[in-house]
PDB file of C-alpha atoms in Angstrom:
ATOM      1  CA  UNK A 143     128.123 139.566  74.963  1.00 45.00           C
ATOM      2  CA  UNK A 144     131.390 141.744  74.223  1.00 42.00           C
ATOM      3  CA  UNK A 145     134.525 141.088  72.346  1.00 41.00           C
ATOM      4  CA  UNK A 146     137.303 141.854  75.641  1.00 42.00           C
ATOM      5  CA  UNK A 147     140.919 141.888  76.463  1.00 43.00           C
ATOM      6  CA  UNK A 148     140.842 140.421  79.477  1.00 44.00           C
ATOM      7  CA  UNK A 149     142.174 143.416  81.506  1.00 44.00           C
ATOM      8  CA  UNK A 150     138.940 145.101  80.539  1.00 46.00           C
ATOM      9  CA  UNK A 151     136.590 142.486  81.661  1.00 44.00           C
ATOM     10  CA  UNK A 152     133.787 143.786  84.029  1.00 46.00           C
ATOM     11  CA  UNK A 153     133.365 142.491  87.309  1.00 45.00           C
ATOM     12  CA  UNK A 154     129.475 143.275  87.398  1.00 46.00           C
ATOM     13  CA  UNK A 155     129.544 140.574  84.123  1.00 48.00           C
ATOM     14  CA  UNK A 156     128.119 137.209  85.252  1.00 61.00           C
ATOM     15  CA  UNK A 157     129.999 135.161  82.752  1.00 74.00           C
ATOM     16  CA  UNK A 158     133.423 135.127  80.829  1.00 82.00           C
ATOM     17  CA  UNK A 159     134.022 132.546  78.091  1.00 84.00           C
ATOM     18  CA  UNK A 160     137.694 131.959  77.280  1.00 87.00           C
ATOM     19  CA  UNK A 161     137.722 130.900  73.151  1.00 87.00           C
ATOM     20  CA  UNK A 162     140.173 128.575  71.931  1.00 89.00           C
ATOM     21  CA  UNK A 163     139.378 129.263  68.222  1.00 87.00           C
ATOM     22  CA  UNK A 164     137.508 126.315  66.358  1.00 88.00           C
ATOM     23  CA  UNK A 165     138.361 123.487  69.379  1.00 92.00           C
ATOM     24  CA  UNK A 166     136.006 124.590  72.344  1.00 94.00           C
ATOM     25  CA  UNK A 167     136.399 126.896  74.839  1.00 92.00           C
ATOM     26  CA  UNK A 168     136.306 127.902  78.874  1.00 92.00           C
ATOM     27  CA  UNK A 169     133.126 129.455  80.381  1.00 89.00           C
ATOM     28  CA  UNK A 170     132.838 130.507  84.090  1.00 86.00           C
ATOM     29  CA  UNK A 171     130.616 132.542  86.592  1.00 73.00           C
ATOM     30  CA  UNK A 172     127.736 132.591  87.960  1.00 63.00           C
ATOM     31  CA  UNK A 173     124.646 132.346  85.634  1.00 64.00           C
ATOM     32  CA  UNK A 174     126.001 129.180  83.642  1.00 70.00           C
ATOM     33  CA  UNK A 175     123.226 127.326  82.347  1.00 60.00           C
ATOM     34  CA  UNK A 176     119.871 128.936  83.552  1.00 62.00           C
ATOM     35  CA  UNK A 177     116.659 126.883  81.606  1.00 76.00           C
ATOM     36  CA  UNK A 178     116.918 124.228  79.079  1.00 85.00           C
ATOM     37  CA  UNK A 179     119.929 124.255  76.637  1.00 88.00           C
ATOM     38  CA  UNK A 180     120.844 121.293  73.539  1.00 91.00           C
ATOM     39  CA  UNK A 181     124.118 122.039  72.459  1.00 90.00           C
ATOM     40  CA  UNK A 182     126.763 120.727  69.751  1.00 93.00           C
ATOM     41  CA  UNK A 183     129.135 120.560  72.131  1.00 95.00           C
ATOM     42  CA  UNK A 184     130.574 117.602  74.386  1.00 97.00           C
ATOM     43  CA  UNK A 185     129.995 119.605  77.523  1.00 96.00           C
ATOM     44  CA  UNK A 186     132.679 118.878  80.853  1.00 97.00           C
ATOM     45  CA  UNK A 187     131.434 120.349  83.703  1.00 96.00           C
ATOM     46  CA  UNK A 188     133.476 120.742  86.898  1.00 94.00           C
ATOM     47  CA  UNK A 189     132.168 122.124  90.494  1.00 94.00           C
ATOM     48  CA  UNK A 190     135.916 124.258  91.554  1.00 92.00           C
ATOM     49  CA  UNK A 191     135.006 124.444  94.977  1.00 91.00           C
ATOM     50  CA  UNK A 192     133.232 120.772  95.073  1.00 91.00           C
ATOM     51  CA  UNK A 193     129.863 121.813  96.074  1.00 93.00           C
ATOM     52  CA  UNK A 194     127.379 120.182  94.056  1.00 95.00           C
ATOM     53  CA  UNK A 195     125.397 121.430  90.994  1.00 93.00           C
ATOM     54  CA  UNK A 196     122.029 120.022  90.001  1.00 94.00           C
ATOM     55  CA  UNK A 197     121.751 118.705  86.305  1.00 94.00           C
ATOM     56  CA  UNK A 198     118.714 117.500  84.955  1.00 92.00           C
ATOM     57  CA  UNK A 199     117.696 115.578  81.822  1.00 87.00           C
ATOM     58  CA  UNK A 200     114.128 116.273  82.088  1.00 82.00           C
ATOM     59  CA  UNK A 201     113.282 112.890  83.895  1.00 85.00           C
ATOM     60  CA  UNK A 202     115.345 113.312  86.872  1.00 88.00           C
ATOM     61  CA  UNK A 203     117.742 115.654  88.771  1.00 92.00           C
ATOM     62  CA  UNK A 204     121.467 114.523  90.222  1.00 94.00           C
ATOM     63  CA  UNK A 205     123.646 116.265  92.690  1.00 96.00           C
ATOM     64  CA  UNK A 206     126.660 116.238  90.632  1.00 96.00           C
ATOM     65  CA  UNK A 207     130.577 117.641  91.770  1.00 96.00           C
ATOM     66  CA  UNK A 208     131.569 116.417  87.787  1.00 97.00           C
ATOM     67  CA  UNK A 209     129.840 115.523  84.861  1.00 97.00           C
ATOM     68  CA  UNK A 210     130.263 115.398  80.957  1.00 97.00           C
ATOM     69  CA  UNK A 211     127.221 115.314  78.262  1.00 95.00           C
ATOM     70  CA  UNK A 212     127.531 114.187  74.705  1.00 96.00           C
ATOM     71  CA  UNK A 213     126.002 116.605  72.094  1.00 96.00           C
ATOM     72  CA  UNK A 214     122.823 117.864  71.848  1.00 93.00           C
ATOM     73  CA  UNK A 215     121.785 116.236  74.797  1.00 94.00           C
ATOM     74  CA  UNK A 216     118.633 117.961  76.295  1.00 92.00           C
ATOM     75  CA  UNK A 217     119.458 119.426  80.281  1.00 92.00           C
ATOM     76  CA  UNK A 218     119.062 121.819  82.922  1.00 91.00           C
ATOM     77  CA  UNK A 219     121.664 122.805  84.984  1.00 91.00           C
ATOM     78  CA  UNK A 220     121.222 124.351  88.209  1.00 89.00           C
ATOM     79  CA  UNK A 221     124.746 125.831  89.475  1.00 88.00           C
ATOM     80  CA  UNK A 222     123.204 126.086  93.244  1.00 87.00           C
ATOM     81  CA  UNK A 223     126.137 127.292  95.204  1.00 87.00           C
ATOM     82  CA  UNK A 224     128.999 125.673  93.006  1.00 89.00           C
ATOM     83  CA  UNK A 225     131.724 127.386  91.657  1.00 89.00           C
ATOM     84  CA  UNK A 226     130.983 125.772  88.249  1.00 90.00           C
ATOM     85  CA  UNK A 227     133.666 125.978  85.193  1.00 92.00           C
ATOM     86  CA  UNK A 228     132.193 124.540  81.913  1.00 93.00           C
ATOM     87  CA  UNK A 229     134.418 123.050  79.215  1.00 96.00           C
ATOM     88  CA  UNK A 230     132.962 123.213  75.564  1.00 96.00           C
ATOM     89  CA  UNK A 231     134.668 120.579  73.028  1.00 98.00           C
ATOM     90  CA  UNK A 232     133.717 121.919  69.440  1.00 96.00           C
ATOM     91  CA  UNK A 233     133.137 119.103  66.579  1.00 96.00           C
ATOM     92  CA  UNK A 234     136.720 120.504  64.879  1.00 94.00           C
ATOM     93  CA  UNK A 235     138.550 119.442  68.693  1.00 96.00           C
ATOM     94  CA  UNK A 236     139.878 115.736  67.420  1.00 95.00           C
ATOM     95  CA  UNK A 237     138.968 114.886  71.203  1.00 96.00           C
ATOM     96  CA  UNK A 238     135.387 115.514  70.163  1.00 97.00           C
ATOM     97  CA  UNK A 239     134.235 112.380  68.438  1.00 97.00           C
ATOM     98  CA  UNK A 240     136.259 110.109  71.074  1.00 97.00           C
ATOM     99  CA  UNK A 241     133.570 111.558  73.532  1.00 97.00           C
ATOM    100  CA  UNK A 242     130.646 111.916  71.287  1.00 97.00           C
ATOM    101  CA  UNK A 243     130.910 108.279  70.523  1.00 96.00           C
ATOM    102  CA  UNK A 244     131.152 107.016  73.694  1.00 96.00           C
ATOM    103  CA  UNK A 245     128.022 108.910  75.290  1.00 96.00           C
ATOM    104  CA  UNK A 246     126.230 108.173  72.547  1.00 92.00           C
ATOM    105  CA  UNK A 247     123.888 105.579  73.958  1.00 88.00           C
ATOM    106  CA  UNK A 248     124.724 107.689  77.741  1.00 90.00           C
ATOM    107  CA  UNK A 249     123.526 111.339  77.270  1.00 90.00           C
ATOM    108  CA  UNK A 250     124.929 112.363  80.741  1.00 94.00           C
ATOM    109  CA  UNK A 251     127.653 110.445  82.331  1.00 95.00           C
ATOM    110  CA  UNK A 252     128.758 111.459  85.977  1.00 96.00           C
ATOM    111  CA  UNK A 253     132.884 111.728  86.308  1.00 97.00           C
ATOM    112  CA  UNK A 254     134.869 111.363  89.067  1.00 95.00           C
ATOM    113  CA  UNK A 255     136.054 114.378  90.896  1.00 95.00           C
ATOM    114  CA  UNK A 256     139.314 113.031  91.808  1.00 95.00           C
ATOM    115  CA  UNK A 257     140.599 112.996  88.389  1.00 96.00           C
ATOM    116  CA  UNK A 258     140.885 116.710  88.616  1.00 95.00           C
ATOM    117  CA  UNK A 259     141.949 116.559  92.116  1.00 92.00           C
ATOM    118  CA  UNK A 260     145.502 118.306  91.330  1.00 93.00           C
ATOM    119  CA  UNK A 261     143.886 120.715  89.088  1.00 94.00           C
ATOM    120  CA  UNK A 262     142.240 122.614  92.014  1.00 91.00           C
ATOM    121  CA  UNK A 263     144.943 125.473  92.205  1.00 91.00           C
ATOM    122  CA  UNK A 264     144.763 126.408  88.479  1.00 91.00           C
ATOM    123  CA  UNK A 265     140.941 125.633  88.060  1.00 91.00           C
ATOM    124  CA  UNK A 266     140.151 127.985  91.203  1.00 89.00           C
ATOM    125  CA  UNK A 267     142.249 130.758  90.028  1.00 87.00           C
ATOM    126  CA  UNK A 268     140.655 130.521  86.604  1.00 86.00           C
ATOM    127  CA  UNK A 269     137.433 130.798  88.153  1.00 84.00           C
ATOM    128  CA  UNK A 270     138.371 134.127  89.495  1.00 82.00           C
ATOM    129  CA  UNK A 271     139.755 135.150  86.694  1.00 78.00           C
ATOM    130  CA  UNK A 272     143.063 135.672  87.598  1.00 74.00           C
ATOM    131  CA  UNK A 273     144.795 133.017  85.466  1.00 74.00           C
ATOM    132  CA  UNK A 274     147.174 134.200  83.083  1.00 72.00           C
ATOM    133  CA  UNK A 275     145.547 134.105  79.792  1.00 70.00           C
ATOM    134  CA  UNK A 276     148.038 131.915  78.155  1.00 76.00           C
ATOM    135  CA  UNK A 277     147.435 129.148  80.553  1.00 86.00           C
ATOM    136  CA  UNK A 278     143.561 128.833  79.734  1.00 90.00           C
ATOM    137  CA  UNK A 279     144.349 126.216  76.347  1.00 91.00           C
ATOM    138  CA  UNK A 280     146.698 124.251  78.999  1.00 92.00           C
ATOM    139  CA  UNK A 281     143.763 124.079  81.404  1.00 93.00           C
ATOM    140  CA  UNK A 282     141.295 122.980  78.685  1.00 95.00           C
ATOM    141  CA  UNK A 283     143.682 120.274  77.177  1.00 95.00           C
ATOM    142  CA  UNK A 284     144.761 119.175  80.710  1.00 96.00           C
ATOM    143  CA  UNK A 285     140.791 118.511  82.018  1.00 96.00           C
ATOM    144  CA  UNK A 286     140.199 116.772  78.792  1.00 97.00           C
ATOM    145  CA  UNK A 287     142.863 114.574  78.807  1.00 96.00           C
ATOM    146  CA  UNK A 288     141.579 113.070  82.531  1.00 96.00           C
ATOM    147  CA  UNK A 289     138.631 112.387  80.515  1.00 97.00           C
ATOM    148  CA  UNK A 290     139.942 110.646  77.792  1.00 97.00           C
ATOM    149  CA  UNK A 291     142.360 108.586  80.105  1.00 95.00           C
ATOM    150  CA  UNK A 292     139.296 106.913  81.653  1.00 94.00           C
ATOM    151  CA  UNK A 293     137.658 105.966  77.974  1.00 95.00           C
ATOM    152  CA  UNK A 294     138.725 102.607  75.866  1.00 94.00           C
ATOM    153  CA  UNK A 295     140.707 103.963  72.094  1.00 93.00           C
ATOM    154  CA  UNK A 296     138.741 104.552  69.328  1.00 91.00           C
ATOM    155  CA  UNK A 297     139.780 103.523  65.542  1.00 91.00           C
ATOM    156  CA  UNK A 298     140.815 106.093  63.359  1.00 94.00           C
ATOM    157  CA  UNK A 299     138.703 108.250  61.688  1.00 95.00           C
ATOM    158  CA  UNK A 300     137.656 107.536  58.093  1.00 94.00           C
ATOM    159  CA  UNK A 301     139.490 109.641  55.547  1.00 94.00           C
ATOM    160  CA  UNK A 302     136.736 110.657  53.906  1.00 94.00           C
ATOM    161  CA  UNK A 303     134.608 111.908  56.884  1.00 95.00           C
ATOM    162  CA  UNK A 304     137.825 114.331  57.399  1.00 94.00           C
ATOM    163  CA  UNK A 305     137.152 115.557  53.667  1.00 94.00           C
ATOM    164  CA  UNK A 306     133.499 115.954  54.047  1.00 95.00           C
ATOM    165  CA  UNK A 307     134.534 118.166  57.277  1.00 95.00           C
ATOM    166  CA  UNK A 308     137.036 120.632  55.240  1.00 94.00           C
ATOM    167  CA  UNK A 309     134.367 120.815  52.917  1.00 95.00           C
ATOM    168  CA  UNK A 310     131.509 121.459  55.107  1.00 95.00           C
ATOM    169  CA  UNK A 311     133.950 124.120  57.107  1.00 92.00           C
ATOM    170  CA  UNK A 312     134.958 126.083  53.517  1.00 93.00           C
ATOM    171  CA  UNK A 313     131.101 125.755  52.815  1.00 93.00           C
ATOM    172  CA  UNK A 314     128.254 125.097  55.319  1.00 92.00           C
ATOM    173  CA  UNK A 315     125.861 125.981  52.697  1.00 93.00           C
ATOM    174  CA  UNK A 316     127.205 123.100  50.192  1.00 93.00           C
ATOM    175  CA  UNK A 317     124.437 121.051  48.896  1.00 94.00           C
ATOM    176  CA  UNK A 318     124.299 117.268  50.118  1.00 94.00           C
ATOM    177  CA  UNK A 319     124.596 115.925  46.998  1.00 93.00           C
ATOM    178  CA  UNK A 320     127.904 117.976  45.550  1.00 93.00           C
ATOM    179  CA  UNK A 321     129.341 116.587  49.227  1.00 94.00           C
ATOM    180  CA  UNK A 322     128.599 113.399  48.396  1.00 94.00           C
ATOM    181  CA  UNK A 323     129.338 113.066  44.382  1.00 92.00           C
ATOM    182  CA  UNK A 324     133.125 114.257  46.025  1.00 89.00           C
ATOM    183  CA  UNK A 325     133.131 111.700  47.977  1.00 88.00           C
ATOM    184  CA  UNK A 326     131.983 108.820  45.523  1.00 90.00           C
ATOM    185  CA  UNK A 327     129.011 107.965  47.522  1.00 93.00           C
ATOM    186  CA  UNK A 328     125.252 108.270  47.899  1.00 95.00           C
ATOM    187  CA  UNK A 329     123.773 111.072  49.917  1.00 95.00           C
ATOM    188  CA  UNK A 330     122.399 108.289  52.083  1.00 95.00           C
ATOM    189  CA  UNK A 331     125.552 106.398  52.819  1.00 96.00           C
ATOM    190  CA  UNK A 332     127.593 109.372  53.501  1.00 96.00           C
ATOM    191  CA  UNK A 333     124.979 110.459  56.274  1.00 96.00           C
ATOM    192  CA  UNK A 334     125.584 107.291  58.004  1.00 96.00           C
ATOM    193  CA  UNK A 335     129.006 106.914  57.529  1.00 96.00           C
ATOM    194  CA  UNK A 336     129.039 110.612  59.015  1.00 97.00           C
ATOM    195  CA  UNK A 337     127.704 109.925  62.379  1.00 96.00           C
ATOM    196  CA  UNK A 338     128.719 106.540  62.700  1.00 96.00           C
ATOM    197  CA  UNK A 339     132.149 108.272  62.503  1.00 96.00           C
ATOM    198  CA  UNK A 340     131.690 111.075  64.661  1.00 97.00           C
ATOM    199  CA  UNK A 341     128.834 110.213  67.058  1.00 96.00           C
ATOM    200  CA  UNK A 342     126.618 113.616  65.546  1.00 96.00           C
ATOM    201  CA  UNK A 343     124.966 113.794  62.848  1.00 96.00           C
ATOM    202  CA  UNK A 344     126.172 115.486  59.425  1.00 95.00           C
ATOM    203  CA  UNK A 345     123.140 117.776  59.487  1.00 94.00           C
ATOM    204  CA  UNK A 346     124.142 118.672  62.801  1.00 95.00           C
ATOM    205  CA  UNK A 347     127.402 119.477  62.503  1.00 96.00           C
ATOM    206  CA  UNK A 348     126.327 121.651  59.376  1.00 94.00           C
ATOM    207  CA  UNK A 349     123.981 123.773  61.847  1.00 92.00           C
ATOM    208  CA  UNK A 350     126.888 123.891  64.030  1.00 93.00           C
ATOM    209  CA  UNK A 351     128.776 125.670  61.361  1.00 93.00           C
ATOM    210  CA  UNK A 352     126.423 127.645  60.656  1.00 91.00           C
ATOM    211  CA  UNK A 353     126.211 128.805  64.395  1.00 89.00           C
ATOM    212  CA  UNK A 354     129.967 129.483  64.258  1.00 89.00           C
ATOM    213  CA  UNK A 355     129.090 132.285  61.676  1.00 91.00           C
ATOM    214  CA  UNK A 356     126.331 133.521  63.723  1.00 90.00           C
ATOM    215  CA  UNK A 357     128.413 133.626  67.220  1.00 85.00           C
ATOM    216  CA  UNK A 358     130.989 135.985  64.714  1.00 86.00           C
ATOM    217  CA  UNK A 359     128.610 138.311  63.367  1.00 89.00           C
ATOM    218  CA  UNK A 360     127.290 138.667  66.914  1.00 85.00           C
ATOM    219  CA  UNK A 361     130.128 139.477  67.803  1.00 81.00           C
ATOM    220  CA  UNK A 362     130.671 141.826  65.527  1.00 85.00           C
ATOM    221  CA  UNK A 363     127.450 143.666  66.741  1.00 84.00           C
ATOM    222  CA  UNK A 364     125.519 143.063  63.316  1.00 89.00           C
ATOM    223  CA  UNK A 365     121.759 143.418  63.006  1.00 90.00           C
ATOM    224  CA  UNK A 366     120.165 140.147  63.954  1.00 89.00           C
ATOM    225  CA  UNK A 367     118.363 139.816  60.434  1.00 92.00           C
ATOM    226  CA  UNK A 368     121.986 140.312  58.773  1.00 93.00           C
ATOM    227  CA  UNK A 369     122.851 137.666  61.341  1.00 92.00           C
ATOM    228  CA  UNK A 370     120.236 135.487  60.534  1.00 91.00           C
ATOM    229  CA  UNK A 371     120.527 135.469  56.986  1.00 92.00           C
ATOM    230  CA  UNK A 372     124.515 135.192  56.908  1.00 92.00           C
ATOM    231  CA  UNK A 373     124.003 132.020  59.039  1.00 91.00           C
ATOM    232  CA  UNK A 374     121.179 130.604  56.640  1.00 90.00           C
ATOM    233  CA  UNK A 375     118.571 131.017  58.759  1.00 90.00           C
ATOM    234  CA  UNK A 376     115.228 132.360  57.349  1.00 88.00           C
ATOM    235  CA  UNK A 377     114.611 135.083  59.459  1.00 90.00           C
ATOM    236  CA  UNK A 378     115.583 136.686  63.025  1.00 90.00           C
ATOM    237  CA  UNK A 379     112.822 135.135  64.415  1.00 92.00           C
ATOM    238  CA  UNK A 380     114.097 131.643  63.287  1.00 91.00           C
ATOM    239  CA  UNK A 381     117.452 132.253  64.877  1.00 90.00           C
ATOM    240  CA  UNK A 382     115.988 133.788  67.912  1.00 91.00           C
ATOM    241  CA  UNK A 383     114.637 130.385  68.745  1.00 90.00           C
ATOM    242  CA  UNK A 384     117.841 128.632  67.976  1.00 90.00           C
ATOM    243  CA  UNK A 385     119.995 130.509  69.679  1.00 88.00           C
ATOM    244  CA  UNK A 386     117.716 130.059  72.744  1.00 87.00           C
ATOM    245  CA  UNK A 387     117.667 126.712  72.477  1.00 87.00           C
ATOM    246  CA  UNK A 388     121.509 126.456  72.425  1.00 86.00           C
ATOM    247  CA  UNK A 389     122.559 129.172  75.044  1.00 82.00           C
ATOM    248  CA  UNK A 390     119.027 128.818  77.390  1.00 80.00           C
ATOM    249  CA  UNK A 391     118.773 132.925  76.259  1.00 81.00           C
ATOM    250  CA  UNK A 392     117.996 135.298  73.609  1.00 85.00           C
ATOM    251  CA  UNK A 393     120.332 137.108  70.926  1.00 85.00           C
ATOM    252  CA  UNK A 394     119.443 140.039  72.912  1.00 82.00           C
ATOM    253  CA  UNK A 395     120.244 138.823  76.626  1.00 80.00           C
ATOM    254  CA  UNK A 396     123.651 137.757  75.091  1.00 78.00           C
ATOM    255  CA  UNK A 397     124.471 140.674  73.710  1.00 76.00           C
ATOM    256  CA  UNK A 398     124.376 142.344  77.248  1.00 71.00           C
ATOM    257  CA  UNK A 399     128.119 142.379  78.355  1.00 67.00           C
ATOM    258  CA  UNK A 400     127.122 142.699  81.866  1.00 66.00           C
ATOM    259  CA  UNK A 401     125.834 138.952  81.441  1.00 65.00           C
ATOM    260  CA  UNK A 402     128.384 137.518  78.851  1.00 66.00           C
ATOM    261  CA  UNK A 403     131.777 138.759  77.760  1.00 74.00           C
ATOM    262  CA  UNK A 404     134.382 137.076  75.112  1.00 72.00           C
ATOM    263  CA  UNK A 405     137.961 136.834  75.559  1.00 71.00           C
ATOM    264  CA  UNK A 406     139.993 135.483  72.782  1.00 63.00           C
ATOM    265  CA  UNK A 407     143.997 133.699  72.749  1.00 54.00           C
TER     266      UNK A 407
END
């Protein structure tokens, strides 16, 4: 994984993953998803050139051209010979919990590819990386608003979940009960009101902060203890096996920038 303009990007480099800061980001190429993976992420996945990509929940496969997960949803995805661009919504994207919510009780949820039908030119020429920069975010916000077109509205988030989220952000490491004495409630009824509210759990979306700090110190090319530790994890062992079981690879494999490179807005 390297931090790269995206002039610089390698063409040996299997995968480039377009960030859009704290909302989600862009990923293509050609080693997207390889062995199990349970992410935070509401996951849109989209097959450019409409062959289909096999996507597994552990019971059975599907031939899929379009599909969407809700978070932490246990798969394997098998690209095959699709052209496959994966769209990451982060807990902080206000889309997320619209989605989360309504796969909640669906896990995967096949989409139609026609909704993206008019999308082809711009998808395709992100794919080959040859999309202005600038127009990745319009991409991203474009795909997911096809997907929220075809959901029923959701009511308004509670005021205090948005407080227990700014807090949480400023302090992943803030113990449950300060969160909850802030909010006038008990530690019990704020974890329920939490995913109730946004369709992951509050412990969850604590670990997923704490991953944000990890991705940036990997980025930075710390040590993977100092990585570890920043992210509250107990030791590099203990984040080894997280980070595997997010991104289907080790610290180390990621780290390669022949397999993964980073390109900010």
């Amino acid at each position: 994984m390297a931090f790269v303009d995206r002039k610089e990007f390698s063409p040996r480099c299997r995968d480039l993953v377009y960030c859009l800061g704290r909302r989600g980001s862009v990923r293509v190429g050609t080693n997207i998803g390889r062995g199990m993976t349970c992410r935070h992420p509401v996951v849109i996945l989209l097959s450019v050139n409409e062959s289909p990509f096999g996507l597994s929940d552990g019971s059975c496969t599907r031939l899929l051209k379009a599909a969407m997960l809700g978070p932490l949803v246990p798969h394997t995805l098998a690209p095959n010979d699709s052209e496959l661009l994966c769209i990451n919504v982060l807990p902080d994207d206000p889309a997320f919990r619209h989605l989360a919510l309504w796969l909640s009780s669906r896990g995967i949820h096949p989409l139609e590819p026609d909704i993206f039908s008019d999308m082809h030119d711009e998808l395709s020429l992100l794919f080959a990386n040859r999309a202005p920069l600038q127009t990745v975010a319009a991409v991203y916000d474009k795909a997911l608003q096809r997907v929220l077109n075809q959901l029923p509205s959701m009511p308004a988030l509670d005021p205090r979940v948005s407080i227990l989220m700014r807090m949480i952000a400023a302090d992943p490491f803030a113990p449950v009960g300060a969160l909850a004495s802030t909010c006038g409630m008990s530690a019990t009824g704020m974890s329920h009101l939490f995913s109730r509210s946004m369709g992951i759990s509050m412990r969850s979306y604590r670990l997923w902060q704490k991953s944000a700090i990890a991705w940036c110190g990997m980025l930075q090319g710390k040590e993977l203890t100092a990585v570890a530790h920043s992210a509250g994890f107990t030791d590099a062992a203990h984040f080894s096996r997280e980070w595997r079981r997010w991104y289907g690879k080790t610290p180390s494999e990621s780290r390669n920038p022949e397999r993964v490179q980073v390109v900010f807005r």
